[in-house]
Short mmCIF file of C-alpha atoms and ligand atoms in Angstrom, two decimals:
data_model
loop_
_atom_site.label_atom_id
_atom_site.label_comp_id
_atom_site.label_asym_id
_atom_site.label_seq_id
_atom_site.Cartn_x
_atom_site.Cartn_y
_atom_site.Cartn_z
CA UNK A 21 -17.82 -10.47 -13.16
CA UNK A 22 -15.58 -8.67 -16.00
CA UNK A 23 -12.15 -8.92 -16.39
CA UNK A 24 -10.05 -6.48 -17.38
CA UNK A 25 -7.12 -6.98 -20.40
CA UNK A 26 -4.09 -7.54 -19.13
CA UNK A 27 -2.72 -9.84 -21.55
CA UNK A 28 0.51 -7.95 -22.02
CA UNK A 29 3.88 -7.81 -19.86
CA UNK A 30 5.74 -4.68 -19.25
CA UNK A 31 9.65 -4.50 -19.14
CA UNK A 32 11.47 -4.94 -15.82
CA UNK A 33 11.77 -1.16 -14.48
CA UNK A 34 15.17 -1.43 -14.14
CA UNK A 35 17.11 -3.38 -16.18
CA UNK A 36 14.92 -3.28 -19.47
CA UNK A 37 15.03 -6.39 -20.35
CA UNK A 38 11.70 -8.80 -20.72
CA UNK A 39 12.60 -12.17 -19.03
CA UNK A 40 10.62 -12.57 -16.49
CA UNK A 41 9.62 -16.05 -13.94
CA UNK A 42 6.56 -15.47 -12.60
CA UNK A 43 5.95 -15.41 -9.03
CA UNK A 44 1.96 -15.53 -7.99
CA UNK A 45 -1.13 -13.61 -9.55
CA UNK A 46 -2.18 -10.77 -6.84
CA UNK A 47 -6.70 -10.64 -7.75
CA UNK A 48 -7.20 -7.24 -7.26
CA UNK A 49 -10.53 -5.33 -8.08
CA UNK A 50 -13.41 -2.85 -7.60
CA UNK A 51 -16.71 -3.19 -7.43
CA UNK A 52 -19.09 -1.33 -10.10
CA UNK A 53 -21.31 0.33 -8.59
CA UNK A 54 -23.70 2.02 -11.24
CA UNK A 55 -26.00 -0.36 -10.82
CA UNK A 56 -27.76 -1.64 -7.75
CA UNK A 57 -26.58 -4.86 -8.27
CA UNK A 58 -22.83 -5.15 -8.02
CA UNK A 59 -20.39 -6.29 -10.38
CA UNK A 60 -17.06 -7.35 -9.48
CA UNK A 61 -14.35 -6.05 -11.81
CA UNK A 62 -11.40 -8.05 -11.28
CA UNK A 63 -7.79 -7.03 -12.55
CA UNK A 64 -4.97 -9.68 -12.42
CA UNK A 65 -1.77 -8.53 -11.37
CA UNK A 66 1.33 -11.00 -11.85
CA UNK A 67 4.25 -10.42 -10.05
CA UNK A 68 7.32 -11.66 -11.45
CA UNK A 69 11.33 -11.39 -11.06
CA UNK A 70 13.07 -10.57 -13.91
CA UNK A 71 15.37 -12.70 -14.85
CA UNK A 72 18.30 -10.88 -15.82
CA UNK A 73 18.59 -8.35 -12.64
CA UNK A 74 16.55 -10.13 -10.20
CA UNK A 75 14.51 -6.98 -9.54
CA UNK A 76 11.04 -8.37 -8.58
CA UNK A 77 7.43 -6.03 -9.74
CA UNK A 78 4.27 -6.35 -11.17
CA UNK A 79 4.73 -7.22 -14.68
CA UNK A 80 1.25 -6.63 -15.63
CA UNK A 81 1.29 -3.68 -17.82
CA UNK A 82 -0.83 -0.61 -16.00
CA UNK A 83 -3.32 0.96 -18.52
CA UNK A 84 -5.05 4.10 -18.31
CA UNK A 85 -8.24 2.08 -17.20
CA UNK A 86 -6.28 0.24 -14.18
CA UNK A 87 -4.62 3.34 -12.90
CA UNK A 88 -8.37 4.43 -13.11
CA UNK A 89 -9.88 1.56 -11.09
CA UNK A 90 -6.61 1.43 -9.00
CA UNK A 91 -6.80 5.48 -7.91
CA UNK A 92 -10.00 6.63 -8.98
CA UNK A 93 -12.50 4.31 -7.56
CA UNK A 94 -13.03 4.95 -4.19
CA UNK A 95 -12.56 8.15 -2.55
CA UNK A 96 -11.69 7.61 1.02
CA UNK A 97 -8.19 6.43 1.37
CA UNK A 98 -7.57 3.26 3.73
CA UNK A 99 -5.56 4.46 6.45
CA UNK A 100 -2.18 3.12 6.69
CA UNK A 101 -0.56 2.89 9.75
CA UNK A 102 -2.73 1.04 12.92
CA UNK A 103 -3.23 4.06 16.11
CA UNK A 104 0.28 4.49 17.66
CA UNK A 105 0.34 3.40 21.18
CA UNK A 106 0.33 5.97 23.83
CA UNK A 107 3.63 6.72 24.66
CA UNK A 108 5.26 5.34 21.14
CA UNK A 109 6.54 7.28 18.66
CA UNK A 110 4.48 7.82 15.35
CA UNK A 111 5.68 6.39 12.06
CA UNK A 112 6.20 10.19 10.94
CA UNK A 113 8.31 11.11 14.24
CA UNK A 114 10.42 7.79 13.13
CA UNK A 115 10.71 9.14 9.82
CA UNK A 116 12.16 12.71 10.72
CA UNK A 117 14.33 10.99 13.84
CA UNK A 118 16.27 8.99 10.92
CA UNK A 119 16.60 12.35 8.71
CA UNK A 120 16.97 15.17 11.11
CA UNK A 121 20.72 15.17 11.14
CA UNK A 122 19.99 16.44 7.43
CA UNK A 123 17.93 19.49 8.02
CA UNK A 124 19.97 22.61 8.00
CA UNK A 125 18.49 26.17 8.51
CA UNK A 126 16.59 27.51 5.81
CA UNK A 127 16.81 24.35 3.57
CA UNK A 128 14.33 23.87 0.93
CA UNK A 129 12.75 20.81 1.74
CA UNK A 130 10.60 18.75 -1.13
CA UNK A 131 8.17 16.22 -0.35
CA UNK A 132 7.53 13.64 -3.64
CA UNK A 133 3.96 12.47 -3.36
CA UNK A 134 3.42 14.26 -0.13
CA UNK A 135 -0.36 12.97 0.13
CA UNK A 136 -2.17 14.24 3.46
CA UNK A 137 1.06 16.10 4.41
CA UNK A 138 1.65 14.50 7.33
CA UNK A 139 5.39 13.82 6.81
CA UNK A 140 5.68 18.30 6.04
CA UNK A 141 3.61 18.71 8.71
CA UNK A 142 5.89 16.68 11.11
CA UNK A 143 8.92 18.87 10.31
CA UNK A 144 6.97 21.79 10.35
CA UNK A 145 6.30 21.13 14.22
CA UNK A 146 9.53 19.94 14.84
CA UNK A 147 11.88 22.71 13.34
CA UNK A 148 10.01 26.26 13.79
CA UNK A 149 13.22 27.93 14.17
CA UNK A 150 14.79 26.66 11.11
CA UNK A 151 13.25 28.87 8.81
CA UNK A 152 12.82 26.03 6.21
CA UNK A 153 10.86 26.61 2.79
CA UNK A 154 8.54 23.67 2.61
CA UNK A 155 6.77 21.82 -0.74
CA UNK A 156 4.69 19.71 -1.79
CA UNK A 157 5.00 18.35 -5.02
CA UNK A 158 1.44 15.51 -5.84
CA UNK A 159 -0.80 15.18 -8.66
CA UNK A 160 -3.06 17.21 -6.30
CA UNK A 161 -3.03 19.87 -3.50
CA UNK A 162 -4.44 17.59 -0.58
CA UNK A 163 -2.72 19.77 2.43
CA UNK A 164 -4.33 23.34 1.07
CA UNK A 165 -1.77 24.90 3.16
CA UNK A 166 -0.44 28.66 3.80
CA UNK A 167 2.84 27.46 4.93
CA UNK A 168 3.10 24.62 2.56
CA UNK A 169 4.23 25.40 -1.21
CA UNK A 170 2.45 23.16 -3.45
CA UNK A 171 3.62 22.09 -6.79
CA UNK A 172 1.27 20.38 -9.02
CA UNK A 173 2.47 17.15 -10.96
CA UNK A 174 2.82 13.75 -12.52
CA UNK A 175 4.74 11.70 -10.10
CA UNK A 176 5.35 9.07 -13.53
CA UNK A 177 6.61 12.32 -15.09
CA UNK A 178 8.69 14.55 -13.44
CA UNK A 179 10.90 15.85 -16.41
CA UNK A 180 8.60 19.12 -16.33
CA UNK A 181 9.19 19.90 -12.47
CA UNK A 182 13.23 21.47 -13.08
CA UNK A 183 11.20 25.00 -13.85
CA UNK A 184 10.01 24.72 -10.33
CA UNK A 185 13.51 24.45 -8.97
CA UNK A 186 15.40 26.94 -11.66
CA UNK A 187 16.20 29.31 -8.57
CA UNK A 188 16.44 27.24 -5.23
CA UNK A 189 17.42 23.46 -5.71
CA UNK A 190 16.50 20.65 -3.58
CA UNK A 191 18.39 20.52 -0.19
CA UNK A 192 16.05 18.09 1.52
CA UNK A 193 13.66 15.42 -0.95
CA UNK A 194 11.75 13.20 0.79
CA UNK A 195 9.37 10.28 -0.31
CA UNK A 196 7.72 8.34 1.33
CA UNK A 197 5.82 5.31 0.05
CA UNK A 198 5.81 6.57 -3.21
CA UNK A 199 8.41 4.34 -4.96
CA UNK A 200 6.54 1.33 -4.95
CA UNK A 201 3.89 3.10 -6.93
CA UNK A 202 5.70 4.71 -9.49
CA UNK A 203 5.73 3.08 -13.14
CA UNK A 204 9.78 3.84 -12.93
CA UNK A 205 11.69 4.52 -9.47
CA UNK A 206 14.69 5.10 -11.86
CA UNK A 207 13.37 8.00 -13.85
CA UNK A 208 11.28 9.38 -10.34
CA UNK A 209 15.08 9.37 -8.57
CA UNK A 210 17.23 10.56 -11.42
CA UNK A 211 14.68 13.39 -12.32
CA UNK A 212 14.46 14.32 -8.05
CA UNK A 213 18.16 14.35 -8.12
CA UNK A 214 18.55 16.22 -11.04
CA UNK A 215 17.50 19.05 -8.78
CA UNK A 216 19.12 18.22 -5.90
CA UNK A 217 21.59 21.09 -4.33
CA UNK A 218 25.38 19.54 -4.50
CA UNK A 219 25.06 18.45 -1.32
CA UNK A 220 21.45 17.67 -1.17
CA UNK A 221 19.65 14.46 0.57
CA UNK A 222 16.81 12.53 -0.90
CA UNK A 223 15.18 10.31 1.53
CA UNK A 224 13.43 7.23 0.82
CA UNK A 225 10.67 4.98 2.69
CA UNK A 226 9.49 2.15 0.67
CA UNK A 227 7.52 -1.53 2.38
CA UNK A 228 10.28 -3.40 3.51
CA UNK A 229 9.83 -6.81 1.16
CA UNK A 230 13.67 -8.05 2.84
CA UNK A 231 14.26 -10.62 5.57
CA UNK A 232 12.47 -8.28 8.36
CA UNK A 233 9.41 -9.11 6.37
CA UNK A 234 9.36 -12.65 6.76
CA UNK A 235 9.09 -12.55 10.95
CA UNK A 236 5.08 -10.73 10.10
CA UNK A 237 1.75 -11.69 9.22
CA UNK A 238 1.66 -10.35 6.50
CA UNK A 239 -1.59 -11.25 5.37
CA UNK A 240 -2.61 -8.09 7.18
CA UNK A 241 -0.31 -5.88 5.36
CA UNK A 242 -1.11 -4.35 2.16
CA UNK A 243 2.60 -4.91 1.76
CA UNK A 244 1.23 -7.00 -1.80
CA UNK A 245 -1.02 -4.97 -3.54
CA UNK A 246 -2.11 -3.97 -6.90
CA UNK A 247 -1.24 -0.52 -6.32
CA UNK A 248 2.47 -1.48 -4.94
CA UNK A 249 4.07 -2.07 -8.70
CA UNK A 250 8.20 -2.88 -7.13
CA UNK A 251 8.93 -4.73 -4.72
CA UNK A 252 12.21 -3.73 -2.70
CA UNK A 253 14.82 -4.63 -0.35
CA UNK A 254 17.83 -3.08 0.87
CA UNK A 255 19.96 -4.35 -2.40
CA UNK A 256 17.50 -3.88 -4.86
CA UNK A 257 16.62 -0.42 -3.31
CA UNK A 258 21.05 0.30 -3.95
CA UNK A 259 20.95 -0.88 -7.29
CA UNK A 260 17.96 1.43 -8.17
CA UNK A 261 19.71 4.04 -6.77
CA UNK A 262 23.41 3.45 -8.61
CA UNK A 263 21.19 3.83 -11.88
CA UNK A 264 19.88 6.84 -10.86
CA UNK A 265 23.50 8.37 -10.00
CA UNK A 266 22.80 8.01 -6.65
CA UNK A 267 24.52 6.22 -3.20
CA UNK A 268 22.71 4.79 -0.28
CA UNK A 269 24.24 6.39 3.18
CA UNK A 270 22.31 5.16 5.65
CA UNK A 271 19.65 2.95 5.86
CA UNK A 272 16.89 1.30 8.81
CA UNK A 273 14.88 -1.51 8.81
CA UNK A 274 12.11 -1.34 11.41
CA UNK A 275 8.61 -2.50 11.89
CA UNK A 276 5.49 -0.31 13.26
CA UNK A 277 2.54 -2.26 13.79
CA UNK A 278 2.32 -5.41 11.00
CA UNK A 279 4.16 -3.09 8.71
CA UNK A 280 7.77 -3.63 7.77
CA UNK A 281 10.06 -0.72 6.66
CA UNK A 282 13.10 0.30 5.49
CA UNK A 283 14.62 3.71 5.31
CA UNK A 284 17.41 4.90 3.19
CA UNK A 285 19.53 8.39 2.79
CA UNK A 286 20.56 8.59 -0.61
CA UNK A 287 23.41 11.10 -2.02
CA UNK A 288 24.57 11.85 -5.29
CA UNK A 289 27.82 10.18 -6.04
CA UNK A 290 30.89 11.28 -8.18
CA UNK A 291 29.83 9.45 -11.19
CA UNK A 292 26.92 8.65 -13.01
CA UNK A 293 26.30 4.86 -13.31
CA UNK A 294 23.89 3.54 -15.42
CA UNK A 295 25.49 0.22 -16.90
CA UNK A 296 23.46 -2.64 -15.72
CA UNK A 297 23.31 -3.59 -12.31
CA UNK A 298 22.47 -6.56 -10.88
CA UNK A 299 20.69 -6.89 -7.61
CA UNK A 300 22.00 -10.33 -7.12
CA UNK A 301 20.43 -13.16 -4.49
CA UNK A 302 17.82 -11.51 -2.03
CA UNK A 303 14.84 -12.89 -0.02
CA UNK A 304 12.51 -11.34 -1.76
CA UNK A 305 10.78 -14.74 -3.41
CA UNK A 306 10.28 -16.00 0.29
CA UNK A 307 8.65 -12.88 1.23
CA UNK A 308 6.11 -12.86 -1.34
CA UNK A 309 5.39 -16.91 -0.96
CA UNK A 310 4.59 -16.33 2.56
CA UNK A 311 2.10 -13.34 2.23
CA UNK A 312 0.07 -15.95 -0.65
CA UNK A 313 0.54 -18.69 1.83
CA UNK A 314 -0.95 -16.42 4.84
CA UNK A 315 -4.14 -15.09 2.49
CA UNK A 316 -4.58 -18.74 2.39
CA UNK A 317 -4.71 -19.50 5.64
CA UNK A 318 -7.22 -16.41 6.13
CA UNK A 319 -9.26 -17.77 4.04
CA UNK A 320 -9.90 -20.97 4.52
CA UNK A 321 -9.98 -20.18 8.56
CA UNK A 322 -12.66 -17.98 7.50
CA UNK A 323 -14.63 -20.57 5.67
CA UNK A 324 -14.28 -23.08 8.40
CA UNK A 325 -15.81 -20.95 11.37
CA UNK A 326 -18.50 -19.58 9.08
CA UNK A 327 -19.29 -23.22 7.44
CA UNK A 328 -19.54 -24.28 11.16
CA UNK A 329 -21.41 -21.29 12.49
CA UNK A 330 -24.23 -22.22 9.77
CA UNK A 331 -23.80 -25.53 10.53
CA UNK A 332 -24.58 -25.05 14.35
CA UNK A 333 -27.80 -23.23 12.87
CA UNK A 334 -27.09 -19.67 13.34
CA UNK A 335 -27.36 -16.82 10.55
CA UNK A 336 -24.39 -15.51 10.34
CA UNK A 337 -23.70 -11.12 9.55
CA UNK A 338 -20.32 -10.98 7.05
CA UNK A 339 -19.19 -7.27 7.83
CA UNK A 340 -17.13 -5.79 5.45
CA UNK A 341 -17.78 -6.35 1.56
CA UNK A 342 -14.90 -5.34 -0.01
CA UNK A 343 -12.03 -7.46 -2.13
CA UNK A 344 -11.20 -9.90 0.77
CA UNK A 345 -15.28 -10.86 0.95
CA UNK A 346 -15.16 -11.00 -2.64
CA UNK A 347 -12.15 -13.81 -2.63
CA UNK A 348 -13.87 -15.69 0.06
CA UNK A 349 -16.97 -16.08 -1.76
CA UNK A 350 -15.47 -17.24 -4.81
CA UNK A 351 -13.24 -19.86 -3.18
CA UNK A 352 -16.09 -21.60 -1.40
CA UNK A 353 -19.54 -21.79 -3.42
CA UNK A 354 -21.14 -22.98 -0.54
CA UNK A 355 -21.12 -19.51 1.15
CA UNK A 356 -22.63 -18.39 -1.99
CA UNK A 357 -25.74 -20.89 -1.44
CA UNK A 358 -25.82 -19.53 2.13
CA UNK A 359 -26.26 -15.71 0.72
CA UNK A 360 -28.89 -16.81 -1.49
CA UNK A 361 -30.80 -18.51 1.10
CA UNK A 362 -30.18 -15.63 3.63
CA UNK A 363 -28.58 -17.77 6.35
CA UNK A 364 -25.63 -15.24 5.21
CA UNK A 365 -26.55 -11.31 5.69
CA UNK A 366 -24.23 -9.10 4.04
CA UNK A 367 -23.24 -5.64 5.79
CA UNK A 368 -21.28 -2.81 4.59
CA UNK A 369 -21.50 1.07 5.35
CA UNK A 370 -20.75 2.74 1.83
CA UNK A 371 -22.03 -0.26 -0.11
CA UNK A 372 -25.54 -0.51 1.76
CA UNK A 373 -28.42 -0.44 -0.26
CA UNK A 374 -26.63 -2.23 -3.16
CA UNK A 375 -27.37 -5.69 -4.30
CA UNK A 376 -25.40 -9.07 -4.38
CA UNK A 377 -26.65 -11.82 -6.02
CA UNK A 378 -30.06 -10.27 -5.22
CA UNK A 379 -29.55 -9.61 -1.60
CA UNK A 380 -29.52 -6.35 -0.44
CA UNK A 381 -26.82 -5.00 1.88
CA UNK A 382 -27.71 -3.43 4.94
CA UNK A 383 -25.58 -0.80 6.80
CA UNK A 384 -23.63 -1.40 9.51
CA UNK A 385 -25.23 0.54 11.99
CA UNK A 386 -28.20 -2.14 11.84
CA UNK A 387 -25.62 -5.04 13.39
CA UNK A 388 -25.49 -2.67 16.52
CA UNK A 389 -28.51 -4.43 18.01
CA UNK A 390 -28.71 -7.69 16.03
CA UNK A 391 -29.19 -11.55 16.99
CA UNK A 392 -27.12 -13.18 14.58
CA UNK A 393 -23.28 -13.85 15.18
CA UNK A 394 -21.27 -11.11 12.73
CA UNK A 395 -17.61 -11.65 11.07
CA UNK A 396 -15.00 -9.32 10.28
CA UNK A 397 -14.60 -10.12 6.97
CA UNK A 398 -11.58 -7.61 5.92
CA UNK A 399 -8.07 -8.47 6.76
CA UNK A 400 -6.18 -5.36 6.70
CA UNK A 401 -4.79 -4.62 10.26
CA UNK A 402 -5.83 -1.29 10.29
CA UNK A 403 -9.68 -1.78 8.72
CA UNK A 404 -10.04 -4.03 11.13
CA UNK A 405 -8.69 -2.13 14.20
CA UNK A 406 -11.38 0.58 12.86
CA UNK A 407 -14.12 -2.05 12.84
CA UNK A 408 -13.30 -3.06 15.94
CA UNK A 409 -13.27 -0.01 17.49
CA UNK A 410 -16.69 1.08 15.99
CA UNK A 411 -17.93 -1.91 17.46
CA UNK A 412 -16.80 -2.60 20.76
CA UNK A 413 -19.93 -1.55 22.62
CA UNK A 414 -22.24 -3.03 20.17
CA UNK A 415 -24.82 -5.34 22.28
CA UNK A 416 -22.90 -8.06 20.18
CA UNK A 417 -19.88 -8.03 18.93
CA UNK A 418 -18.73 -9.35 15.67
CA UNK A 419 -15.95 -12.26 15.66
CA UNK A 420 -12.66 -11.11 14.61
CA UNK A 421 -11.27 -14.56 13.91
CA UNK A 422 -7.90 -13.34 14.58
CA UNK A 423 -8.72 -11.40 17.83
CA UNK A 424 -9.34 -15.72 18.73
CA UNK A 425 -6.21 -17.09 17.78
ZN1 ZN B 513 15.62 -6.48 -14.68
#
């Protein structure tokens, strides 16, 4: 196992200064997989609240080689959102239902970090008559559109994007789970409103990390993860937007699936203020204690029915060998043993045919028609509603110990 550096603490993203009280230490990671044996590379990420504004973010400083491991490493993206049920509304039909009364007829309409699209594609469906101009603006053209504009660009740097907009400003910006990734959600919102038309609209969807947050399990959530650098609620999301010159207008907090949200409209207001702010007294702290508290839980339920399952004499499949498998084996050596002496078989689909400790992974598909009892080993709601699916005719099906409680 390697460790990356990441001795050295960043300033607080919105106030500047460098106070900060730590909060907990998020063990994020990536496998190397050069080899056939893998090697864990582990990156710490702290998260802290600063102590002069009370804004709350990762205080680890990203390097080039994190953003690397972080964005670079694995080219399937985890999907985000769990299946809608049938009859629901999607989390992109919520999204343009809270904006809508802000389209007007042939508005140009940005999307900041616009990803797969999906948001675009949404308002696309829903507004053929409007005659709106639509864009994408991403480090890369994922939609490969003819009715999508695409804009190539640093989302940590959008100084250079005004050329883009020299003609036609902004009537609609939208951005959707971008802020939380950003390196500064001040510079991202004054440089988006900077090109705003006088009137214009940005809207914002960031993880809800406010009171809504502390009703969910959010040990499913990626809600804390290394790629989420800020951590919002409602009043730290309004301070980060009086900074950038900007006024919240309406907001929602809602929940799809495990996943809390919060919307806000934000509008430029008269003046521009940029003097400190301070975010003041939010639950923020609670939130994050929870979510540790919760990974916990998962993981020392998950010891307990495999320690017992072994125990009871069976060989027991773990299914799924990503971070999560990687945190349970190093916080019970025993498991460890168990791999070694192959009472523990290790399955994965991409990572088959690697090595751990020795012991080569075997695809999925091979638990299909397979004696031993399997585990789910991956927490995140929506891997595991994928697993789940892929398995539910499987002669026998692997124990999702949360499926049991
Ligand atoms: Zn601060």
């Amino acid at each position: 196992m390697t460790t990356l550096d990441v001795t050295s603490r960043s300033h607080c993203q919105v106030c500047g200064q460098k106070r900060w009280q730590d909060l907990n230490t998020l063990t994020g990671g990536i496998w190397n997989t050069s080899a056939v044996e893998l090697e864990r590379q582990e990156i710490d990420f702290t998260i802290s609240q600063c102590l002069s504004c009370q804004h709350v973010q990762i205080s680890t400083v990203y390097t080039e080689d994190i953003f690397k491991a972080l964005y670079f490493s694995n080219t399937s993206e985890p999907d985000m959102w769990c299946n809608t049920p049938t009859g629901a509304r999607s989390p992109y039909q919520e999204m343009v239902d809270f904006f809508e009364d802000y389209i007007q007829p042939n508005s140009n309409v940005v999307d900041f970090g616009a990803g797969a699209g999906l948001t675009l594609k949404q308002i696309e469906k829903d507004f053929p008559q409007l005659n709106l101009v639509l864009n994408s603006v991403d480090f890369h053209d994922n939609i490969q559109s003819n009715t999508i504009n695409h804009i190539s660009a640093d989302l940590n740097n959008l100084s250079e994007i005004a050329q883009s907009f020299n003609s036609s400003t902004i009537d609609l910006a939208i951005s959707t789970h971008v802020l939380e990734h950003v390196l500064s959600p001040v510079d991202f919102l004054l440089d988006i409103a900077k090109n705003l038309s006088h009137d214009g609209t940005i809207f914002i969807e960031v993880p809800d990390s406010g009171e809504n947050a502390t009703r969910l399990n959010l040990e499913f959530t990626n809600l804390i993860h290394g790629q989420h650098i800020h951590y919002y609620t409602l009043e730290s999301l309004n301070a980060i937007a009086h900074k950038a010159g900007l006024n919240v207008v309406k907001y929602k907090h809602l929940i799809t699936g495990d996943i809390p949200r919060l919307m806000v409209i934000l509008k430029k207001s008269t003046e521009l203020n940029s003097s400190l702010t301070t975010i003041g007294k939010h639950s923020i702290t609670e939130v994050i204690t929870l979510r540790f508290n919760q990974y916990n839980t998962y993981l020392l339920n998950s010891q307990k029915k495999i320690l017992a399952l072994l125990e009871q004499g069976h060989q027991v499949g773990l299914w799924g060998i990503g971070g999560d498998f990687h945190l349970l084996i190093k916080s019970c050596t025993k498991l460890l043993d168990a791999i070694i002496q192959e009472d523990i078989i290790l399955y994965d689909m991409s990572l088959a045919g690697h090595t751990f400790n020795g012991k080569t992974i075997q695809p999925s598909s091979k638990l299909e028609n397979n004696e031993l009892i399997a585990l789910i080993v991956p927490i995140y709601g929506p891997t595991r509603e994928k697993m789940n699916n892929i398995s539910q005719l499987w002669q026998t099906k692997p124990i999702d110990i949360y499926s049991q409680v």
